[in-house]
Coordinates of N, CA, C and O in Angstrom, one line a residue:
M1008 N -6.6 -4.5 -0.9 CA -6.3 -5.6 -1.5 C -5.6 -6.6 -0.1 O -5.0 -7.5 -0.3
G1009 N -5.2 -5.9 0.8 CA -4.5 -6.4 2.0 C -3.0 -6.5 1.6 O -2.6 -7.8 2.2
M1010 N -2.6 -5.7 1.1 CA -1.2 -5.7 0.8 C -0.1 -5.0 1.3 O -0.9 -3.6 1.6
A1011 N 1.1 -5.2 1.5 CA 1.9 -4.3 2.1 C 2.3 -3.6 1.3 O 2.7 -3.7 0.3
M1012 N 2.7 -1.9 1.3 CA 2.9 -1.2 0.3 C 4.4 -0.6 0.9 O 4.6 -1.2 2.0
C1013 N 5.1 0.1 0.1 CA 6.2 0.9 0.2 C 6.3 1.4 1.8 O 5.5 2.3 2.3
R1014 N 7.0 1.0 2.4 CA 7.6 1.5 3.7 C 7.9 3.1 3.7 O 8.5 3.8 2.4
A1015 N 7.4 4.0 4.6 CA 7.6 5.5 4.5 C 8.8 5.8 4.3 O 9.2 6.8 3.5
Q1016 N 9.9 5.4 4.9 CA 11.6 5.6 4.7 C 11.7 4.9 3.4 O 12.9 5.9 3.0
Y1017 N 11.3 4.5 2.4 CA 11.8 4.3 1.4 C 10.9 5.0 0.0 O 11.3 4.7 -0.9
V1018 N 9.8 5.6 0.5 CA 9.0 6.2 -0.5 C 10.1 7.4 -1.4 O 9.8 7.3 -2.7
D1019 N 10.5 7.8 -0.8 CA 11.2 8.7 -1.6 C 12.2 8.5 -2.7 O 12.3 8.6 -3.9
Q1020 N 12.7 7.3 -2.6 CA 13.8 6.7 -3.4 C 12.7 5.6 -4.4 O 13.5 5.6 -5.4
E1021 N 12.0 5.5 -4.0 CA 11.2 4.0 -4.7 C 10.5 5.4 -5.7 O 10.3 5.1 -7.0
L1022 N 9.6 6.8 -5.4 CA 9.4 7.2 -6.5 C 10.3 8.1 -7.1 O 10.1 8.2 -8.5
D1023 N 11.8 8.3 -6.8 CA 12.6 8.4 -7.6 C 13.1 7.6 -9.0 O 12.8 7.5 -10.1
R1024 N 13.2 6.6 -8.3 CA 13.6 5.2 -9.4 C 11.8 5.1 -10.3 O 12.4 4.7 -11.3
V1025 N 10.6 5.1 -9.9 CA 9.7 4.8 -10.8 C 9.4 6.3 -11.7 O 9.5 6.1 -13.2
F1026 N 10.1 7.7 -11.3 CA 10.0 8.3 -12.2 C 11.2 8.6 -13.0 O 11.1 8.9 -14.0
R1027 N 12.4 7.9 -12.6 CA 13.3 8.0 -13.8 C 12.9 7.0 -14.6 O 13.3 7.1 -16.2
D1028 N 12.3 5.8 -14.3 CA 11.7 5.0 -15.4 C 10.5 5.2 -16.2 O 10.9 5.4 -17.6
I1029 N 9.8 6.4 -15.8 CA 8.7 7.2 -16.5 C 9.5 8.0 -17.4 O 8.9 8.3 -18.6
A1030 N 10.5 8.4 -17.3 CA 11.0 9.5 -18.2 C 11.6 8.8 -19.0 O 12.0 9.6 -20.3
K1031 N 12.4 7.8 -18.8 CA 13.0 7.0 -19.9 C 12.0 6.1 -20.7 O 12.4 5.7 -22.0
H1032 N 11.0 5.8 -20.2 CA 10.0 4.9 -20.9 C 8.9 5.7 -21.2 O 7.6 5.2 -20.4
P1033 N 8.7 6.7 -22.1 CA 7.3 7.3 -22.4 C 6.5 6.3 -23.1 O 6.8 5.4 -23.8
P1034 N 4.8 6.7 -23.1 CA 4.2 6.2 -23.7 C 4.1 6.2 -25.5 O 4.4 7.4 -25.8
S1035 N 4.2 5.4 -26.1 CA 4.2 5.6 -27.6 C 3.4 6.3 -28.2 O 2.1 6.5 -27.7
T1036 N 3.7 7.1 -29.2 CA 2.6 8.0 -29.8 C 2.2 7.7 -31.2 O 1.2 8.4 -31.6
S1037 N 2.9 6.4 -31.4 CA 2.0 5.9 -32.6 C 1.2 4.3 -32.7 O 0.8 3.9 -33.4
D1038 N 1.5 4.0 -31.4 CA 1.1 2.5 -31.3 C 0.4 2.5 -29.9 O 0.6 2.5 -28.9
V1039 N -1.2 2.5 -30.1 CA -2.0 2.7 -28.9 C -2.1 1.4 -28.1 O -1.9 1.6 -26.7
D1040 N -1.7 0.0 -28.2 CA -1.3 -0.5 -27.6 C 0.0 -0.8 -26.7 O 0.2 -1.2 -25.6
A1041 N 0.8 -0.3 -27.3 CA 2.1 -0.1 -26.9 C 2.1 0.9 -25.9 O 3.1 0.9 -24.5
A1042 N 1.5 2.0 -26.0 CA 0.8 3.3 -25.1 C 0.4 2.6 -23.5 O 0.9 2.9 -22.7
V1043 N -0.7 1.8 -24.2 CA -1.2 1.4 -23.0 C -0.2 0.3 -21.9 O -0.4 0.2 -20.9
A1044 N 0.2 -0.5 -22.7 CA 1.3 -1.3 -21.9 C 2.0 -0.7 -21.3 O 2.6 -0.8 -20.0
T1045 N 2.9 0.3 -21.7 CA 3.8 1.1 -20.9 C 3.0 2.0 -19.7 O 3.7 1.6 -18.8
V1046 N 2.0 2.3 -19.9 CA 1.2 3.1 -18.8 C 1.1 2.4 -17.8 O 0.8 2.6 -16.6
A1047 N 0.5 1.0 -18.1 CA -0.1 0.0 -17.1 C 1.5 -0.6 -16.1 O 0.9 -0.8 -14.9
D1048 N 2.4 -0.5 -17.3 CA 3.9 -0.9 -16.1 C 3.8 0.3 -15.4 O 4.3 -0.1 -14.0
H1049 N 3.7 1.1 -15.7 CA 4.5 2.1 -15.0 C 3.5 2.5 -13.5 O 3.8 2.7 -12.4
W1050 N 1.8 2.7 -13.9 CA 1.0 2.4 -12.9 C 1.3 1.3 -12.0 O 0.8 1.5 -10.7
A1051 N 1.7 0.4 -12.2 CA 1.6 -1.0 -11.1 C 2.8 -0.6 -10.9 O 2.5 -1.0 -9.2
E1052 N 3.9 -0.1 -11.3 CA 5.0 0.4 -10.0 C 4.6 1.4 -9.3 O 4.7 1.4 -7.8
L1053 N 3.8 2.3 -9.7 CA 3.6 3.4 -8.8 C 2.5 3.4 -7.7 O 2.4 3.5 -6.2
T1054 N 1.4 2.0 -8.0 CA 0.7 1.3 -7.0 C 1.5 0.9 -5.9 O 1.0 0.9 -4.6
M1055 N 2.4 0.2 -6.3 CA 3.1 -0.3 -4.8 C 3.8 0.8 -3.9 O 4.2 0.6 -2.9
V1056 N 4.5 1.7 -4.7 CA 5.1 2.8 -3.9 C 3.6 3.6 -3.1 O 4.4 3.7 -1.6
H1057 N 2.4 4.1 -3.2 CA 1.6 4.4 -2.6 C 1.8 5.3 -1.6 O 1.9 5.3 -0.4
P1058 N 2.2 6.3 -2.2 CA 2.8 7.6 -1.5 C 2.1 8.3 -0.5 O 2.3 9.0 0.4
F1059 N 0.6 8.3 -1.0 CA -0.3 9.1 -0.2 C -1.1 8.3 0.9 O -1.5 7.2 0.7
R1060 N -1.3 8.6 2.0 CA -2.4 8.0 3.2 C -3.7 7.8 2.3 O -4.4 6.9 2.3
D1061 N -4.1 9.2 1.5 CA -5.3 8.9 0.9 C -5.3 9.5 -0.3 O -4.5 10.6 -0.5
G1062 N -6.0 9.1 -1.5 CA -5.6 9.9 -3.0 C -5.0 9.6 -3.7 O -5.1 10.1 -4.9
N1063 N -4.2 8.1 -3.6 CA -3.3 7.6 -4.5 C -4.5 7.2 -5.8 O -3.7 7.5 -6.6
S1064 N -5.2 6.9 -5.6 CA -6.0 6.1 -7.3 C -6.3 7.4 -7.7 O -6.0 7.5 -9.0
R1065 N -7.2 8.3 -7.1 CA -7.4 9.5 -7.6 C -6.2 10.5 -8.6 O -6.4 10.8 -9.6
T1066 N -5.2 10.6 -7.7 CA -4.0 11.5 -8.1 C -3.0 10.2 -9.4 O -3.2 11.0 -10.5
Q1067 N -3.1 9.2 -9.1 CA -2.5 8.2 -10.4 C -3.4 8.4 -11.4 O -2.9 8.6 -12.6
R1068 N -4.6 8.1 -11.4 CA -5.7 8.1 -12.6 C -5.5 9.6 -13.1 O -5.4 9.2 -14.7
F1069 N -5.4 10.6 -12.6 CA -5.2 12.0 -13.3 C -4.1 11.9 -13.9 O -3.6 12.2 -15.1
F1070 N -2.7 11.4 -13.1 CA -1.6 11.5 -14.0 C -1.4 10.7 -15.0 O -0.7 11.3 -16.2
F1071 N -1.6 9.6 -15.0 CA -1.7 8.7 -16.2 C -2.5 9.0 -17.4 O -1.9 9.0 -18.5
D1072 N -3.4 9.7 -17.0 CA -4.5 10.1 -17.7 C -3.9 11.1 -18.7 O -3.8 11.2 -20.1
Q1073 N -3.2 12.2 -18.3 CA -2.4 13.2 -18.7 C -1.0 12.5 -19.5 O -0.9 12.9 -20.5
M1074 N -0.4 11.9 -18.9 CA 0.6 11.1 -19.7 C 0.3 10.6 -21.3 O 0.6 11.0 -22.0
L1075 N -1.0 9.7 -21.0 CA -1.6 9.6 -22.2 C -1.9 10.7 -23.2 O -1.4 10.6 -24.4
R1076 N -3.0 11.7 -22.7 CA -2.8 12.9 -23.5 C -1.8 13.4 -23.8 O -1.6 13.7 -25.3
H1077 N -0.6 13.3 -23.7 CA 0.6 14.0 -23.8 C 1.2 13.3 -24.8 O 2.0 14.1 -25.9
A1078 N 0.9 12.0 -25.2 CA 1.2 11.1 -26.1 C 0.4 11.1 -27.3 O 0.6 10.2 -28.2
G1079 N -0.8 11.7 -27.0 CA -1.7 12.0 -28.5 C -2.6 10.9 -28.0 O -3.6 10.7 -29.1
W1080 N -3.0 10.4 -26.8 CA -4.1 9.4 -26.6 C -5.3 10.4 -25.6 O -4.6 11.0 -24.9
S1081 N -6.6 9.7 -25.8 CA -7.4 10.2 -24.7 C -8.0 8.9 -24.4 O -8.2 7.9 -24.9
V1082 N -8.4 9.2 -23.1 CA -8.8 8.0 -22.4 C -10.4 8.2 -22.1 O -10.8 9.4 -21.1
D1083 N -11.3 8.0 -23.1 CA -12.7 7.7 -22.3 C -13.1 6.9 -21.2 O -13.1 5.7 -21.4
W1084 N -13.2 7.6 -20.2 CA -13.4 6.7 -18.9 C -14.7 5.9 -19.0 O -15.0 4.8 -18.0
T1085 N -15.8 6.4 -19.9 CA -17.0 5.7 -19.5 C -17.1 4.2 -20.3 O -17.7 3.2 -20.4
L1086 N -15.9 3.9 -21.3 CA -15.3 2.5 -21.6 C -14.6 1.9 -21.1 O -14.5 0.7 -21.2
V1087 N -14.4 2.1 -19.6 CA -13.6 1.3 -18.8 C -14.4 1.2 -17.3 O -14.7 1.8 -16.9
S1088 N -13.8 -0.4 -16.7 CA -14.5 -0.4 -15.5 C -13.8 0.0 -14.3 O -12.7 -0.5 -14.2
A1089 N -14.4 0.8 -13.9 CA -13.4 1.5 -12.6 C -13.1 0.1 -11.9 O -11.7 0.0 -11.3
E1090 N -13.7 -0.7 -11.3 CA -13.3 -1.9 -10.5 C -12.5 -2.3 -10.8 O -11.2 -3.4 -10.4
Q1091 N -12.4 -2.9 -12.1 CA -11.2 -3.8 -12.9 C -10.4 -3.0 -13.0 O -9.4 -3.6 -12.7
V1092 N -10.1 -1.7 -13.3 CA -8.8 -1.0 -13.2 C -8.2 -0.8 -11.9 O -6.9 -1.4 -11.9
H1093 N -9.0 -0.8 -11.0 CA -8.8 -0.6 -9.4 C -8.1 -2.0 -9.1 O -7.0 -2.2 -8.7
A1094 N -8.6 -3.2 -9.5 CA -8.2 -4.5 -9.0 C -7.1 -4.7 -9.9 O -6.0 -5.2 -9.3
A1095 N -6.7 -4.7 -11.2 CA -5.7 -4.8 -12.1 C -4.4 -4.2 -11.8 O -3.6 -4.7 -11.8
R1096 N -4.6 -2.7 -11.0 CA -3.3 -2.1 -10.5 C -2.9 -3.1 -9.4 O -1.4 -2.9 -9.4
Y1097 N -3.7 -3.4 -8.9 CA -2.9 -4.2 -7.7 C -2.5 -5.7 -8.0 O -1.6 -6.1 -7.4
V1098 N -3.0 -6.2 -9.2 CA -2.4 -7.7 -9.5 C -1.3 -6.9 -10.2 O -0.2 -7.9 -10.0
G1099 N -0.8 -6.0 -10.9 CA 0.0 -6.1 -11.2 C 1.4 -5.6 -10.5 O 2.5 -5.6 -10.4
A1100 N 0.6 -4.7 -9.1 CA 1.7 -4.6 -8.3 C 2.2 -5.6 -7.4 O 3.4 -5.9 -7.4
A1101 N 1.3 -6.5 -7.0 CA 1.5 -8.0 -6.5 C 2.3 -9.2 -7.4 O 3.3 -9.8 -6.9
T1102 N 2.2 -8.9 -8.7 CA 2.8 -10.1 -9.8 C 3.8 -9.5 -10.6 O 4.7 -10.4 -11.3
V1103 N 4.0 -8.1 -10.7 CA 5.0 -7.4 -11.7 C 4.1 -7.9 -13.1 O 5.2 -8.2 -14.2
D1104 N 3.0 -8.4 -13.1 CA 2.2 -8.7 -14.5 C 1.1 -7.4 -14.6 O 0.0 -7.3 -14.3
S1105 N 1.6 -6.8 -15.5 CA 0.6 -4.9 -15.4 C -0.3 -5.8 -17.2 O -0.8 -4.8 -17.4
S1106 N -0.5 -7.0 -17.5 CA -1.3 -7.3 -18.4 C -2.7 -7.0 -18.3 O -3.6 -6.4 -19.0
Y1107 N -3.3 -7.2 -16.9 CA -4.6 -7.1 -16.9 C -4.7 -5.7 -16.5 O -6.1 -5.3 -16.9
L1108 N -3.9 -4.9 -16.3 CA -4.4 -3.4 -16.3 C -4.4 -3.3 -17.5 O -5.2 -2.2 -18.3
A1109 N -3.6 -3.2 -18.8 CA -3.6 -2.7 -20.1 C -4.6 -3.1 -20.4 O -5.4 -2.3 -21.2
Q1110 N -5.4 -4.8 -20.4 CA -6.7 -5.1 -20.7 C -8.0 -4.3 -20.5 O -8.6 -4.2 -21.2
A1111 N -7.8 -3.9 -19.2 CA -9.0 -3.2 -18.8 C -8.5 -1.6 -19.1 O -9.8 -1.4 -19.3
L1112 N -7.5 -1.1 -19.3 CA -7.8 0.5 -19.7 C -7.8 0.4 -21.2 O -8.6 1.1 -21.8
R1113 N -7.3 -0.4 -22.1 CA -6.9 -0.5 -23.2 C -8.8 0.1 -24.4 O -8.7 0.7 -24.8
P1114 N -10.1 -0.7 -23.8 CA -11.2 -0.2 -24.6 C -11.4 1.4 -24.5 O -12.1 1.7 -25.7
G1115 N -11.1 1.9 -23.3 CA -11.2 3.4 -23.3 C -9.8 4.3 -23.9 O -10.2 5.7 -23.7
V1116 N -8.8 3.6 -24.4 CA -7.5 4.6 -25.0 C -8.2 4.7 -26.1 O -7.8 3.8 -27.2
L1117 N -8.2 6.2 -26.7 CA -8.3 6.2 -28.2 C -7.6 7.5 -28.9 O -6.9 8.1 -27.9
P1118 N -7.0 7.4 -29.8 CA -6.3 8.9 -30.3 C -7.3 9.9 -30.0 O -8.4 9.8 -30.0
A1119 N -6.7 10.8 -30.0 CA -7.1 12.1 -29.1 C -8.3 12.7 -29.8 O -9.2 13.1 -29.1
T1120 N -8.2 12.7 -31.0 CA -9.2 13.4 -32.1 C -10.4 12.3 -32.4 O -11.2 13.0 -32.7
E1121 N -10.2 11.2 -31.4 CA -11.7 10.5 -31.5 C -12.4 10.2 -30.4 O -13.3 9.9 -30.7
S1122 N -11.9 10.7 -29.8 CA -12.5 10.6 -28.2 C -13.3 11.9 -27.6 O -13.1 12.8 -27.4
G1123 N -14.6 11.7 -28.0 CA -15.5 13.0 -27.6 C -15.9 13.0 -25.8 O -15.7 14.0 -24.9
A1124 N -15.9 11.8 -25.4 CA -16.3 11.8 -23.9 C -15.2 12.0 -23.0 O -15.5 13.0 -22.2
A1125 N -13.8 11.7 -23.7 CA -12.5 11.7 -22.9 C -12.7 13.6 -22.5 O -12.0 14.3 -21.6
S1126 N -12.8 14.0 -23.7 CA -12.4 15.6 -23.6 C -13.3 16.4 -23.1 O -13.4 17.4 -22.7
S1127 N -14.7 15.8 -22.7 CA -15.6 16.3 -22.1 C -15.6 16.4 -20.5 O -16.8 16.6 -20.2
G1128 N -14.8 15.6 -20.1 CA -14.6 15.2 -18.6 C -15.1 14.2 -18.2 O -15.7 14.3 -16.6
S1129 N -15.4 13.1 -18.5 CA -16.1 11.7 -18.3 C -14.7 11.6 -17.0 O -13.8 11.4 -17.0
S1130 N -15.4 10.7 -15.9 CA -14.5 10.3 -15.1 C -14.8 9.1 -14.7 O -15.9 8.2 -15.1
L1131 N -13.7 8.0 -14.2 CA -13.6 6.9 -13.8 C -14.6 6.5 -12.8 O -15.4 5.5 -12.6
S1132 N -15.2 7.5 -11.8 CA -16.0 7.5 -10.7 C -17.4 7.0 -11.3 O -18.2 6.2 -10.7
A1133 N -17.8 7.5 -12.5 CA -18.8 7.5 -13.2 C -19.4 6.0 -13.5 O -20.3 5.7 -13.9
T1134 N -18.1 5.4 -14.0 CA -18.0 3.9 -14.2 C -18.7 2.9 -13.1 O -18.4 1.8 -13.6
E1135 N -18.3 3.2 -11.9 CA -18.2 2.2 -10.5 C -19.6 1.6 -10.8 O -20.7 2.0 -10.9
G1136 N -19.5 0.0 -10.9 CA -20.8 -0.7 -10.7 C -21.3 -0.9 -11.9 O -22.3 -1.5 -12.3
C1137 N -20.9 -0.2 -13.2 CA -21.7 -0.5 -14.3 C -21.1 -1.2 -15.6 O -22.0 -1.9 -16.0
C1138 N -19.8 -1.6 -15.3 CA -19.6 -2.8 -15.9 C -19.2 -4.0 -15.3 O -19.1 -5.4 -16.0
D1139 N -19.2 -4.0 -13.8 CA -19.0 -5.4 -13.2 C -19.4 -5.2 -12.2 O -19.2 -4.2 -11.5
N1140 N -20.2 -5.7 -11.6 CA -21.2 -5.5 -10.2 C -20.5 -6.0 -8.9 O -21.0 -6.0 -7.5
R1141 N -19.5 -6.5 -9.3 CA -18.6 -6.9 -8.1 C -17.6 -6.1 -7.7 O -17.2 -5.0 -8.5
S1142 N -17.2 -6.1 -6.1 CA -16.1 -5.2 -5.4 C -14.9 -5.3 -6.3 O -14.7 -6.6 -6.9
A1143 N -14.0 -4.3 -6.5 CA -12.6 -4.6 -7.0 C -11.7 -5.5 -6.1 O -10.9 -6.3 -6.5
T1144 N -12.0 -5.7 -4.8 CA -11.2 -7.0 -4.3 C -11.9 -8.0 -4.8 O -10.9 -9.2 -4.6
E1145 N -13.0 -8.4 -5.0 CA -13.4 -9.8 -5.5 C -13.1 -9.7 -6.9 O -12.5 -11.0 -7.1
I1146 N -13.0 -8.8 -7.4 CA -12.6 -8.6 -8.7 C -10.8 -9.1 -9.1 O -10.2 -10.0 -9.8
F1147 N -10.0 -8.4 -8.0 CA -8.6 -9.0 -7.7 C -8.2 -10.3 -7.1 O -7.4 -11.2 -8.1
H1148 N -9.4 -10.9 -6.3 CA -9.0 -12.3 -6.0 C -9.4 -13.2 -7.3 O -8.8 -14.0 -7.5
D1149 N -10.5 -12.6 -8.2 CA -10.6 -13.7 -9.6 C -9.8 -13.4 -10.1 O -9.3 -14.6 -10.8
M1150 N -9.0 -12.2 -10.6 CA -7.7 -12.1 -11.6 C -6.6 -12.9 -10.8 O -5.9 -13.9 -11.7
M1151 N -6.4 -12.9 -9.4 CA -5.2 -13.9 -9.3 C -4.8 -15.1 -9.3 O -4.4 -15.7 -9.6
T1152 N -6.6 -15.8 -9.3 CA -6.9 -17.1 -9.4 C -6.9 -17.3 -10.8 O -6.0 -18.5 -11.0
F1153 N -7.4 -16.7 -11.6 CA -7.2 -16.9 -13.2 C -5.7 -16.9 -13.9 O -5.2 -17.5 -14.3
R1154 N -4.5 -15.8 -12.8 CA -3.6 -15.9 -13.5 C -3.0 -17.1 -12.8 O -1.8 -17.8 -13.7
R1155 N -3.1 -17.8 -12.0 CA -2.5 -19.1 -11.6 C -2.9 -20.4 -12.2 O -2.3 -20.7 -12.2
T1156 N -4.1 -20.0 -12.9 CA -4.7 -21.4 -13.5 C -4.4 -21.3 -15.3 O -5.0 -22.3 -15.9
H1157 N -4.1 -19.7 -15.9 CA -4.0 -20.0 -17.4 C -2.4 -19.5 -17.7 O -2.5 -18.6 -16.7
P1158 N -2.1 -20.1 -18.7 CA -1.0 -19.3 -18.9 C -1.0 -17.8 -19.7 O -1.9 -17.8 -19.7
R1159 N 0.1 -17.2 -19.1 CA 0.5 -16.0 -19.4 C 0.1 -15.2 -20.8 O 0.6 -16.3 -21.8
G1160 N -0.7 -14.8 -21.2 CA -0.9 -14.1 -22.4 C -2.7 -14.7 -22.8 O -3.3 -13.8 -23.8
V1161 N -2.9 -15.5 -22.0 CA -4.3 -15.9 -22.2 C -5.3 -14.5 -21.9 O -4.9 -14.4 -20.4
P1162 N -6.0 -13.9 -22.5 CA -6.6 -12.9 -22.1 C -7.8 -13.3 -20.9 O -8.7 -13.8 -20.7
Y1163 N -7.4 -12.1 -19.9 CA -8.9 -12.5 -18.2 C -10.2 -12.3 -18.9 O -10.3 -11.2 -19.9
R1164 N -11.1 -13.2 -19.1 CA -12.3 -12.7 -19.0 C -13.2 -12.7 -17.8 O -13.3 -13.8 -17.0
P1165 N -13.7 -11.6 -17.1 CA -14.2 -11.6 -15.8 C -15.1 -12.8 -15.7 O -16.0 -13.0 -16.2
G1166 N -15.5 -13.6 -14.3 CA -15.9 -14.2 -14.2 C -15.4 -15.8 -14.6 O -16.1 -16.9 -14.4
S1167 N -14.5 -15.8 -15.2 CA -13.9 -17.0 -15.9 C -12.9 -17.7 -14.8 O -12.6 -17.3 -14.2

């Protein structure tokens, strides 16, 4: 997305900070919207740290999927747009507004007992291009424009 990430000399301390916050604020086990909002906050923070040269998205997706599972939720990735999640992570990282990421994740987060696809191993990569034919970069710029022109709390609608 053309953004500067955490400098290598600060990665250790930033990871410590993010993981302390994750430990203090786990996702809700009773309120799906609160659980998704919490995970979105943590995910946007971790996106900015960007600790690996390659594999940050895959590693973070697995980590936050497991965090939600531990809290009793399951992610059916077939109900989530890969491009919107990717773009929204960077919107959250750039603006400290993780609501776009929460909105992109929410359709796929269900109680663990209700999600068949998540338990059968569906992956976010299987959803690439199925929900939005634009690239993550195009969606990122659309989200940032929408954010500048709409008051906070107005739900993002792709292409609006």
